[in-house]
Amino acid sequence: MLQAIKLAKNGKYSVKSNPIVGCIIVKNNQIIGRGYHQKAGTAHAEINALNQASAKTEGADVYISLEPCCHLGKTPACTDSLIRAKIKRVFFATKDPNSLVAGGGMRALNQAGIETKVGILKNKALRLNPNFSHRMKTGTPIITLKIAMSLDGKIALNNGDSQWISSKKSRDDSHKMRALSDTILTTSNTIIADNPRMNARVKTKKKITQPTKIVIDKTGRLNYTYQFFNTDTKIIIITQNKNYLNPPTDNIHILIVADFSLKNIFKSLECFEYNSIFIECGPRFATALIKEKICDQLVLYLSPKILGEDSMSIFKNKITKISDAPKLTIKKIKRIGQDIKLTLEL
Amino acid sequence: MLQAIKLAKNGKYSVKSNPIVGCIIVKNNQIIGRGYHQKAGTAHAEINALNQASAKTEGADVYISLEPCCHLGKTPACTDSLIRAKIKRVFFATKDPNSLVAGGGMRALNQAGIETKVGILKNKALRLNPNFSHRMKTGTPIITLKIAMSLDGKIALNNGDSQWISSKKSRDDSHKMRALSDTILTTSNTIIADNPRMNARVKTKKKITQPTKIVIDKTGRLNYTYQFFNTDTKIIIITQNKNYLNPPTDNIHILIVADFSLKNIFKSLECFEYNSIFIECGPRFATALIKEKICDQLVLYLSPKILGEDSMSIFKNKITKISDAPKLTIKKIKRIGQDIKLTLEL
């Protein structure tokens, strides 16, 4: 099972927005098939492993990091394939976190006379897909706000210079977080200020499927010459401007949102079934996200530099009593080179 | 030896500015004497242990966390007492860190025919007295700047409210740091703004000797009605005002410093032979300390609250390029309740 879990991780940058899954097929104490899920819409881990094992699967045992699916989605139900392959026993680490189908795969296998066992290395397997599990349970994606700041809470100098507050290692880590997210969201303000590419640049042998890029551009200030649009990655522009410039390419989609409150903008994104939204933006939007409790978590790269009081503050809120200050909870502390990465819950 | 080291810790809040030391005397596999050093000017650990063992010391073994002294200070040389007590063997964890006398105690014992061994649990013993060791090696105290700040680098609201940014647990920890320091240093600005007592309030059964309190009051703005002065703890006022109000009590000393540069102020304190200076002050003085590289370390209590851009920034420096920003090094990260304590080196 540990091998199945390790195998699953090969898909971590490419599987979005499906869960990562690994599968091992064992017969006569030998591994005859290995598979992992690579990309939504392509074959599941079980199918890849069955294909590798080819005709030798009769009477074999199967180890999967997640309960096999029993429904026809973009690909056929894996339970059917396992039954057809005459598998003897199926072990899986966790049930499907989608409460509507959890246990369905197990029942289908049992009805076909295949022995099952659930729960081996359950906790390890649960940690594989935190975003997916979150959406399955709550119906909403995990929304993460990421900021890099100095020791004194500054994100840029007053002349706009923000290159680089955090170290190369922190920036690399932040690219990994992008690559693990289904979507990256930013605002037209940030695009106009920094002209960022907003893609995931990670040094890895694993395949990377770029996250969908989402930009909030209420009045339609952007044009398609910004680097942000120079890609065939899926892009969603959220706007109120019905006369928004027609997209030059098919990968760019315009979503007109009538009620432009933050709550409604994020509500409108739920239909896309993304597991995670990773936000990188300026202080004004960040402050609004915190104030309106839109985010689930804040990821802060804290670099031990002092930029001084003239520099741009991380948040723009104004309070008159310390007891009124938004209060977060520190969930994780990690050293990244000379910086610290703090994960805070709102 | 482990017991000697544990015993030493009983003196940690009271021994200032001596090192903490513990001593165990063993004869026929039984402990016949225990002692630790309680307070500068009073009996050393060895003497307390010898007193407890009384007449039974002939042929006994002695375990000490630090090399016994061989010079006459405020108290007689411990080596002489050990020799007179007809001790057989003396084990000590570390040499005296003062490079001028290191090994002297050992030589004195050996010359008297007492067997010695140095280095047992050396690393544990070295951690007992970091401040003392630092001064012995460098001749200067460890200077620590302590600040409590919010997640966004603010130390107070713009209306002055700073109660409380950090949690009770962090404040308790900060009082422990005060109690472990030889001195607490602040400025007249802080006293006028907050009227603090600036003493060490720690819940413990251990004895606490209050740190010497030092205040920098260049022009002589203070009077003796502030809470800071309401104590019989030693107080040093550093000023340029030769007409400073005469102190009403003997514990208050006025130090007139002609060259009022930060470097010279701290230089003038070296003659007092303090091992550590713990600084609590406002942002202006803190910024100057960082800029002029006066501090050895910054201790930051980071509370996950957001006070917003209108609030008072932790530092007041101004820079035009991020590469010019003062850069610190994170040495320690510790969770304290809901806050984080960061120890940074300058």
XYZ file of C-alpha atoms in Angstrom:
692
model
C 0.000 0.000 0.000
C 2.897 2.317 0.790
C 4.099 1.767 -2.765
C 0.650 2.588 -4.128
C 0.659 5.832 -2.129
C 4.134 6.739 -3.367
C 3.098 5.945 -6.921
C 0.073 8.248 -6.576
C 2.378 11.220 -5.982
C 3.695 11.039 -9.537
C 0.458 12.644 -10.604
C 0.465 15.448 -8.073
C 1.195 18.300 -10.499
C -0.869 16.964 -13.409
C -4.015 15.293 -12.097
C -5.973 18.458 -11.366
C -8.813 18.637 -10.486
C -9.105 14.889 -9.830
C -7.560 13.200 -6.789
C -4.141 11.603 -7.111
C -4.355 7.804 -6.899
C -1.836 4.967 -7.076
C -2.448 1.268 -7.709
C -0.294 -1.855 -7.354
C -1.294 -5.354 -8.535
C 0.375 -8.310 -6.821
C 0.306 -11.977 -7.795
C 2.401 -14.781 -6.264
C 4.260 -12.155 -4.178
C 5.323 -10.306 -7.289
C 4.210 -6.905 -8.513
C 2.727 -7.445 -11.969
C 1.156 -4.029 -12.464
C 1.705 -0.429 -11.363
C -0.386 2.551 -12.289
C -1.223 6.062 -11.206
C -3.754 8.598 -12.299
C -2.060 11.203 -14.474
C -4.682 13.626 -15.657
C -8.398 14.234 -15.369
C -10.210 12.619 -18.300
C -7.534 9.992 -18.851
C -7.333 6.440 -17.475
C -7.522 5.957 -13.704
C -4.705 4.371 -11.695
C -6.426 0.962 -11.648
C -6.763 0.849 -15.415
C -3.131 1.800 -15.940
C -2.054 -0.944 -13.521
C -4.378 -3.532 -15.125
C -3.007 -2.635 -18.545
C 0.542 -3.209 -17.342
C -0.416 -6.557 -15.806
C -2.216 -7.479 -19.072
C -3.573 -11.068 -19.053
C -2.028 -12.216 -15.788
C -4.554 -10.601 -13.402
C -6.725 -13.625 -12.537
C -6.522 -14.283 -8.795
C -4.276 -11.265 -8.143
C -4.514 -8.785 -5.255
C -4.913 -5.072 -5.873
C -3.727 -2.241 -3.592
C -5.223 1.193 -4.259
C -4.775 4.433 -2.323
C -8.455 5.330 -2.855
C -11.675 3.359 -3.234
C -12.193 2.509 -6.911
C -14.995 4.367 -8.675
C -18.215 2.576 -9.542
C -19.741 5.185 -11.800
C -19.321 6.056 -15.427
C -17.597 9.466 -15.662
C -15.252 10.623 -18.356
C -13.747 7.126 -18.082
C -15.509 3.748 -17.412
C -16.105 2.514 -13.841
C -12.951 0.966 -12.412
C -14.918 -1.613 -10.414
C -16.163 -3.135 -13.688
C -12.630 -3.415 -14.984
C -11.421 -5.058 -11.759
C -14.286 -7.559 -11.902
C -13.597 -8.372 -15.534
C -9.912 -8.884 -14.696
C -10.922 -11.592 -12.167
C -9.070 -9.920 -9.296
C -9.241 -11.928 -6.038
C -8.919 -9.236 -3.363
C -8.946 -5.424 -3.413
C -7.332 -3.417 -0.609
C -7.840 0.323 -0.528
C -6.572 2.938 1.906
C -9.597 5.232 2.119
C -13.179 5.367 1.031
C -14.175 7.875 -1.613
C -14.519 11.145 0.370
C -17.571 12.053 -1.684
C -20.204 11.062 0.863
C -22.737 10.318 -1.893
C -20.696 7.498 -3.379
C -18.453 6.460 -0.453
C -18.597 2.697 -0.067
C -20.259 2.187 -3.461
C -17.101 0.859 -5.063
C -16.640 -1.582 -2.207
C -20.228 -2.830 -2.476
C -19.938 -3.344 -6.229
C -16.802 -5.431 -5.752
C -18.313 -7.455 -2.902
C -21.407 -8.206 -4.954
C -19.121 -9.630 -7.620
C -17.514 -11.904 -4.995
C -14.301 -9.891 -4.636
C -12.980 -9.628 -1.097
C -12.232 -6.022 0.023
C -10.479 -4.343 2.903
C -10.469 -0.610 3.600
C -8.298 1.498 5.882
C -4.699 0.321 5.398
C -2.457 3.416 5.844
C -5.616 5.473 5.889
C -4.044 8.611 7.379
C -1.216 8.675 4.867
C -3.696 8.281 2.036
C -5.971 11.008 3.388
C -3.087 13.456 3.235
C -2.680 12.808 -0.497
C -5.703 14.827 -1.534
C -6.559 17.527 1.004
C -8.113 19.857 -1.581
C -10.220 17.151 -3.220
C -11.408 15.848 0.165
C -12.292 19.380 1.239
C -14.496 19.977 -1.807
C -16.112 16.539 -1.568
C -17.071 17.267 2.020
C -18.032 20.934 1.766
C -18.866 21.463 -1.890
C -16.460 24.420 -1.979
C -12.795 24.668 -2.979
C -9.998 25.424 -0.520
C -9.210 29.087 -1.030
C -5.623 30.040 -0.230
C -4.232 33.548 -0.173
C -0.460 33.655 -0.633
C 1.681 36.626 0.312
C 5.417 37.171 0.614
C 6.317 39.814 3.149
C 9.224 41.260 5.094
C 9.743 40.904 8.834
C 7.943 44.212 9.326
C 4.870 43.282 7.276
C 5.756 44.991 4.009
C 5.174 43.582 0.550
C 6.891 46.220 -1.586
C 8.729 49.519 -1.330
C 6.713 52.676 -1.932
C 8.346 52.967 -5.355
C 6.763 49.592 -6.184
C 9.951 47.539 -5.963
C 9.018 44.061 -4.744
C 11.714 41.997 -6.426
C 12.600 40.038 -4.398
C 11.341 40.115 -0.856
C 11.469 36.388 -0.315
C 14.337 34.109 -1.219
C 14.686 31.920 -4.306
C 13.743 28.869 -2.188
C 10.507 30.470 -1.054
C 9.660 31.456 -4.596
C 10.315 27.895 -5.758
C 8.044 26.620 -2.993
C 5.376 29.055 -4.064
C 5.594 27.723 -7.628
C 5.058 24.214 -6.234
C 1.943 25.469 -4.467
C 0.725 26.927 -7.765
C 1.380 23.596 -9.485
C -0.606 21.751 -6.815
C -3.577 24.097 -7.216
C -6.369 23.722 -9.697
C -6.497 27.450 -10.261
C -4.475 30.621 -9.717
C -6.541 33.742 -9.182
C -5.378 37.345 -9.404
C -6.720 40.808 -10.191
C -6.300 43.228 -13.069
C -4.455 45.510 -10.593
C -1.694 42.944 -10.152
C -1.484 42.231 -13.880
C -1.213 45.924 -14.729
C 1.343 46.520 -11.957
C 3.622 43.523 -12.476
C 2.696 41.926 -15.827
C 3.205 38.451 -14.311
C 2.967 35.155 -16.216
C 1.153 33.514 -13.264
C 2.044 29.999 -14.294
C 3.642 27.196 -12.280
C 7.361 26.890 -12.919
C 8.648 23.844 -11.065
C 11.827 21.861 -11.673
C 10.584 18.279 -11.673
C 10.473 15.161 -13.795
C 6.772 14.867 -12.967
C 4.321 16.092 -15.553
C 2.778 19.484 -14.815
C -0.678 20.452 -15.938
C -0.854 24.218 -15.618
C -3.584 25.515 -13.303
C -6.491 27.395 -14.789
C -5.790 31.126 -14.471
C -8.566 33.372 -13.208
C -8.459 37.152 -13.261
C -10.926 39.583 -11.738
C -11.230 42.652 -13.976
C -14.441 44.406 -12.983
C -14.454 47.260 -15.480
C -12.406 45.632 -18.217
C -9.063 47.394 -17.926
C -6.973 44.615 -19.423
C -6.078 43.870 -23.003
C -4.623 40.664 -24.363
C -1.052 41.908 -24.707
C -0.228 41.106 -21.067
C 1.971 38.038 -20.479
C -0.853 36.531 -18.424
C -2.762 35.782 -21.664
C 0.219 34.472 -23.614
C -0.528 30.768 -23.040
C -2.856 27.978 -24.077
C -3.748 27.303 -20.423
C -7.415 27.810 -19.651
C -8.120 31.379 -18.541
C -11.292 32.767 -16.982
C -11.878 36.518 -16.911
C -14.472 37.625 -14.367
C -15.964 40.978 -15.224
C -19.036 43.189 -15.238
C -18.113 44.710 -18.591
C -20.401 43.188 -21.213
C -18.317 44.818 -23.937
C -15.152 43.074 -22.884
C -12.745 42.635 -25.775
C -13.395 39.368 -27.611
C -10.813 36.763 -26.670
C -8.278 36.152 -29.442
C -7.944 32.453 -28.579
C -10.236 29.612 -27.499
C -8.589 29.080 -24.121
C -9.839 32.424 -22.791
C -13.345 32.546 -21.331
C -15.235 35.591 -20.136
C -17.566 35.181 -17.194
C -19.975 38.080 -16.724
C -20.999 38.328 -13.074
C -23.881 40.679 -12.278
C -23.484 40.764 -8.489
C -19.836 41.678 -8.113
C -19.595 41.119 -4.364
C -16.671 38.917 -3.359
C -19.005 36.281 -1.961
C -20.868 36.053 -5.255
C -17.733 35.998 -7.399
C -16.419 33.008 -5.507
C -19.861 31.399 -5.478
C -19.965 31.675 -9.269
C -16.709 29.721 -9.477
C -18.116 26.722 -7.614
C -19.828 25.330 -10.708
C -16.400 24.667 -12.240
C -15.734 22.097 -9.510
C -12.230 23.256 -8.753
C -10.766 21.778 -5.592
C -8.512 24.716 -4.879
C -8.089 28.396 -5.647
C -4.649 29.892 -5.054
C -4.742 33.678 -4.856
C -1.864 36.064 -5.468
C -2.834 39.716 -5.374
C -2.121 43.151 -3.969
C -2.861 44.436 -0.457
C -6.256 45.969 -1.209
C -7.797 42.770 -2.557
C -6.022 40.723 0.137
C -7.492 42.923 2.861
C -10.994 42.521 1.417
C -10.555 38.728 1.249
C -9.575 38.623 4.908
C -12.265 41.084 5.992
C -15.043 39.195 4.237
C -13.652 35.832 5.360
C -13.427 34.523 1.796
C -10.178 32.595 2.314
C -9.750 29.364 4.178
C -6.070 29.940 4.708
C -3.304 32.438 4.364
C 0.130 31.208 3.293
C 2.753 33.716 4.292
C 6.391 33.651 3.241
C 8.112 35.721 5.887
C 11.547 36.979 4.932
C 13.732 38.370 7.752
C 14.316 41.730 6.071
C 13.269 45.162 7.301
C 11.711 47.385 4.633
C 10.667 50.215 6.946
C 7.537 52.217 7.559
C 7.416 53.964 4.181
C 6.921 50.665 2.402
C 3.676 49.069 1.303
C 1.802 47.304 4.091
C 0.480 43.796 3.629
C -3.036 44.809 4.731
C -5.063 47.999 4.368
C -7.692 47.584 7.075
C -8.239 50.205 9.758
C -9.256 49.442 13.314
C -9.614 51.459 16.489
C -9.361 48.699 19.095
C -6.891 45.820 19.180
C -9.723 43.508 20.171
C -11.328 44.292 16.774
C -8.265 43.088 14.848
C -8.842 40.086 12.568
C -7.296 37.133 14.355
C -5.868 34.115 12.562
C -4.664 30.753 13.790
C -1.212 29.468 12.984
C -1.539 25.940 11.587
C 1.903 25.196 10.225
C 5.372 26.655 10.529
C 8.062 25.589 8.100
C 11.545 26.890 7.505
C 12.318 27.470 3.853
C 15.960 28.406 3.531
C 16.362 31.708 5.326
C 12.614 32.412 5.299
C 9.649 31.014 7.210
C 6.467 29.726 5.629
C 3.450 30.206 7.854
C 0.122 28.591 7.115
C -2.658 30.417 8.928
C -6.323 29.579 9.151
C -8.914 32.331 9.070
C 26.593 15.141 36.582
C 23.091 15.354 35.208
C 21.889 15.997 38.749
C 24.479 18.730 39.205
C 23.290 20.378 35.997
C 19.649 20.148 37.078
C 20.542 21.558 40.474
C 22.305 24.501 38.832
C 19.020 25.587 37.230
C 17.544 26.476 40.604
C 19.639 29.606 40.498
C 18.684 30.686 37.000
C 16.581 33.684 37.973
C 18.679 34.782 40.942
C 22.352 34.237 40.163
C 22.821 37.262 37.908
C 25.394 38.219 36.734
C 27.338 35.111 37.767
C 26.998 31.776 35.975
C 24.567 29.190 37.362
C 26.423 26.202 38.828
C 25.373 22.962 40.521
C 27.482 20.595 42.644
C 26.936 17.059 43.935
C 29.227 15.247 46.439
C 29.195 11.441 46.384
C 30.743 9.018 48.869
C 30.226 5.252 48.939
C 27.631 5.580 46.139
C 25.578 7.967 48.240
C 24.977 11.638 47.706
C 26.190 13.396 50.846
C 26.053 16.989 49.612
C 24.117 19.094 47.127
C 24.593 22.753 46.393
C 23.946 25.390 43.771
C 24.990 28.959 43.346
C 22.133 31.248 44.310
C 23.307 34.793 44.024
C 26.412 36.747 43.075
C 28.411 37.565 46.195
C 27.119 34.571 48.150
C 28.624 31.080 48.512
C 29.381 29.128 45.345
C 27.753 25.760 44.566
C 30.782 23.793 45.818
C 30.752 25.522 49.197
C 27.024 24.935 49.665
C 27.493 21.251 48.840
C 30.536 20.915 51.126
C 28.584 22.549 53.939
C 25.779 20.040 53.521
C 28.219 17.126 53.495
C 29.923 18.631 56.620
C 32.713 16.395 58.053
C 32.137 13.367 55.814
C 33.954 14.667 52.708
C 37.285 12.837 53.019
C 37.767 10.585 50.008
C 34.499 11.689 48.358
C 33.923 12.465 44.649
C 32.604 15.847 43.510
C 30.559 16.536 40.368
C 30.337 20.188 39.280
C 28.738 21.692 36.177
C 31.585 24.220 35.850
C 35.287 24.222 36.681
C 35.750 25.394 40.279
C 37.261 28.832 40.714
C 40.850 29.187 41.892
C 40.895 32.896 42.597
C 39.777 35.006 45.484
C 36.738 37.049 44.417
C 33.840 38.161 46.569
C 34.039 34.648 48.044
C 37.136 32.444 48.720
C 38.552 30.171 45.990
C 36.546 26.933 45.771
C 39.626 24.876 44.901
C 41.090 25.661 48.335
C 37.905 24.482 50.035
C 37.862 21.237 48.014
C 41.494 20.576 48.901
C 40.883 21.261 52.595
C 37.876 18.898 52.500
C 40.200 16.078 51.313
C 38.129 15.325 48.251
C 39.459 12.374 46.182
C 38.256 13.163 42.679
C 36.625 16.211 41.021
C 34.592 15.843 37.820
C 33.445 18.968 36.040
C 31.439 19.416 32.855
C 33.157 22.427 31.326
C 36.213 24.565 31.812
C 35.739 28.119 32.956
C 34.843 29.958 29.709
C 36.994 32.879 30.799
C 40.032 32.111 28.644
C 42.357 33.808 31.170
C 41.594 31.387 33.970
C 40.324 28.302 32.073
C 42.082 25.237 33.398
C 43.443 27.067 36.433
C 41.039 25.372 38.804
C 41.962 21.999 37.392
C 45.705 22.686 37.756
C 45.289 23.828 41.371
C 43.450 20.607 42.226
C 45.970 18.406 40.409
C 48.871 20.048 42.206
C 47.154 19.123 45.474
C 46.965 15.491 44.318
C 43.253 15.518 43.499
C 42.317 13.600 40.372
C 40.193 15.629 37.876
C 38.179 14.914 34.762
C 36.634 17.545 32.495
C 33.996 17.272 29.758
C 31.233 15.020 31.097
C 27.933 16.307 29.604
C 29.881 19.262 28.303
C 27.265 20.404 25.775
C 24.440 20.338 28.305
C 26.546 22.351 30.717
C 27.546 24.868 28.051
C 23.884 25.624 27.424
C 23.416 26.601 31.073
C 25.162 29.956 30.779
C 25.021 31.328 27.227
C 25.150 34.966 28.347
C 28.029 34.442 30.766
C 30.009 32.441 28.194
C 29.402 35.139 25.593
C 30.797 37.885 27.803
C 33.756 35.765 28.920
C 34.685 35.158 25.302
C 33.957 38.594 23.808
C 34.101 40.972 26.747
C 30.657 42.347 25.804
C 27.148 41.408 26.990
C 24.577 39.725 24.755
C 22.247 42.527 23.704
C 18.714 41.391 22.938
C 15.951 43.561 21.512
C 12.475 42.240 22.276
C 9.369 43.278 20.362
C 5.801 41.980 20.240
C 4.117 42.613 16.913
C 1.112 41.671 14.843
C 1.183 39.548 11.703
C 1.428 42.731 9.637
C 4.383 44.177 11.556
C 2.507 46.589 13.827
C 3.289 47.224 17.481
C 0.386 49.506 18.427
C -2.640 51.232 16.950
C -2.238 54.858 15.889
C -4.179 55.874 19.015
C -1.394 54.238 21.051
C -3.349 51.139 22.075
C -0.908 48.258 22.410
C -2.647 46.170 25.089
C -2.378 43.415 24.199
C -0.929 42.456 20.893
C 0.604 39.212 22.046
C -1.084 36.557 24.144
C -0.759 36.016 27.894
C 1.588 33.066 27.230
C 3.929 35.221 25.172
C 3.905 37.915 27.828
C 4.724 35.315 30.474
C 7.591 34.063 28.334
C 8.829 37.591 27.943
C 8.852 37.999 31.740
C 10.962 34.840 31.959
C 13.412 36.393 29.499
C 13.541 39.503 31.698
C 14.215 37.346 34.764
C 17.058 35.559 32.973
C 18.676 38.848 31.987
C 21.104 40.837 34.083
C 19.550 44.106 32.951
C 16.461 45.513 31.280
C 17.017 48.623 29.217
C 14.417 51.079 27.963
C 14.068 54.743 27.013
C 12.341 57.748 28.568
C 9.967 57.674 25.557
C 8.627 54.270 26.573
C 8.345 55.251 30.241
C 6.437 58.433 29.420
C 4.170 56.599 26.944
C 3.352 53.464 28.962
C 4.539 54.064 32.555
C 5.734 50.439 32.777
C 7.152 48.776 35.879
C 9.778 46.951 33.788
C 10.389 44.239 36.329
C 10.367 40.450 35.914
C 7.079 38.900 37.019
C 7.425 35.118 36.835
C 5.369 32.475 38.604
C 8.019 30.181 40.024
C 9.256 28.689 43.267
C 12.767 29.661 42.278
C 14.167 32.829 43.783
C 14.176 35.835 41.494
C 16.749 38.568 41.688
C 15.324 41.486 39.734
C 17.460 42.660 36.811
C 19.107 46.044 37.011
C 16.925 48.555 35.159
C 18.590 50.957 32.763
C 16.869 53.934 31.170
C 18.209 56.237 28.498
C 16.941 59.782 29.122
C 19.166 62.104 27.108
C 17.718 65.470 28.085
C 16.284 64.505 31.470
C 12.540 64.346 30.794
C 11.696 61.898 33.568
C 10.850 62.492 37.179
C 10.764 59.956 39.964
C 6.988 59.529 40.099
C 6.974 56.957 37.280
C 6.370 53.344 38.315
C 9.762 52.461 36.840
C 11.441 54.075 39.867
C 9.143 52.609 42.500
C 11.450 49.753 43.517
C 14.646 49.005 45.417
C 16.106 47.234 42.363
C 19.253 48.871 41.063
C 18.485 51.528 38.443
C 20.907 53.305 36.114
C 19.840 56.488 34.352
C 21.956 57.345 31.321
C 21.762 61.024 30.453
C 23.580 64.086 29.164
C 21.767 66.371 31.592
C 24.201 67.294 34.352
C 21.354 68.891 36.289
C 19.363 65.663 36.448
C 17.077 65.582 39.494
C 18.872 64.085 42.487
C 17.758 60.486 43.066
C 15.454 60.123 46.074
C 16.841 56.671 46.968
C 20.217 54.926 46.980
C 19.323 52.338 44.375
C 19.156 54.942 41.608
C 22.391 55.901 39.867
C 22.923 58.606 37.304
C 25.492 57.977 34.589
C 26.455 61.086 32.647
C 27.669 60.145 29.176
C 29.318 62.896 27.134
C 29.318 61.140 23.748
C 25.699 60.113 23.393
C 26.117 57.936 20.305
C 24.526 54.503 20.700
C 27.888 52.815 20.361
C 29.317 54.858 23.205
C 26.300 54.419 25.468
C 26.590 50.655 25.234
C 30.392 50.840 25.523
C 29.957 52.758 28.792
C 27.856 49.908 30.179
C 30.583 47.311 29.656
C 32.399 48.294 32.856
C 29.441 46.993 34.884
C 30.241 43.465 33.634
C 26.664 42.572 32.833
C 26.311 39.387 30.794
C 23.099 40.436 29.103
C 21.071 43.512 28.238
C 17.402 42.973 27.408
C 15.886 45.930 25.575
C 12.207 46.866 25.373
C 11.524 50.128 23.605
C 9.557 51.922 20.917
C 10.046 51.740 17.150
C 12.359 54.735 16.807
C 14.969 53.428 19.240
C 14.528 49.878 17.904
C 15.194 51.070 14.355
C 18.345 52.877 15.466
C 19.563 49.760 17.317
C 19.111 47.662 14.190
C 20.597 50.271 11.859
C 23.707 50.741 13.981
C 24.028 46.988 14.569
C 24.002 47.405 18.356
C 21.970 44.265 19.082
C 23.157 40.706 18.876
C 19.668 39.343 18.529
C 16.053 40.305 18.038
C 13.386 38.346 19.889
C 10.059 38.777 18.185
C 6.722 37.635 19.533
C 4.542 37.404 16.432
C 0.821 37.361 17.091
C -1.451 36.318 14.185
C -3.569 39.479 14.285
C -3.961 42.087 11.594
C -3.787 45.682 12.839
C -3.832 47.363 9.441
C -1.807 50.032 7.690
C -2.785 52.918 9.958
C -1.121 51.283 12.927
C 2.364 51.882 14.259
C 5.100 50.068 12.339
C 7.726 48.052 14.146
C 10.564 49.863 12.363
C 10.988 53.411 11.078
C 13.793 53.033 8.568
C 13.452 54.189 4.981
C 15.066 52.497 2.022
C 14.866 52.862 -1.735
C 16.090 49.430 -2.847
C 15.093 46.063 -1.401
C 18.712 44.990 -1.587
C 19.488 47.774 0.944
C 17.042 46.349 3.526
C 18.616 45.213 6.797
C 18.678 41.427 6.647
C 18.484 39.202 9.719
C 18.963 35.491 10.199
C 16.322 33.348 11.840
C 17.983 31.296 14.575
C 15.070 29.816 16.490
C 11.355 29.353 15.935
C 9.154 28.423 18.859
C 5.402 28.235 19.175
C 4.090 29.948 22.282
C 0.374 29.291 22.535
C -1.204 30.971 19.536
C 1.864 33.129 18.866
C 5.306 32.448 17.452
C 8.555 33.454 19.097
C 11.299 34.150 16.604
C 14.907 34.623 17.616
C 16.811 36.453 14.908
C 20.486 37.261 14.678
C 21.629 40.568 13.282
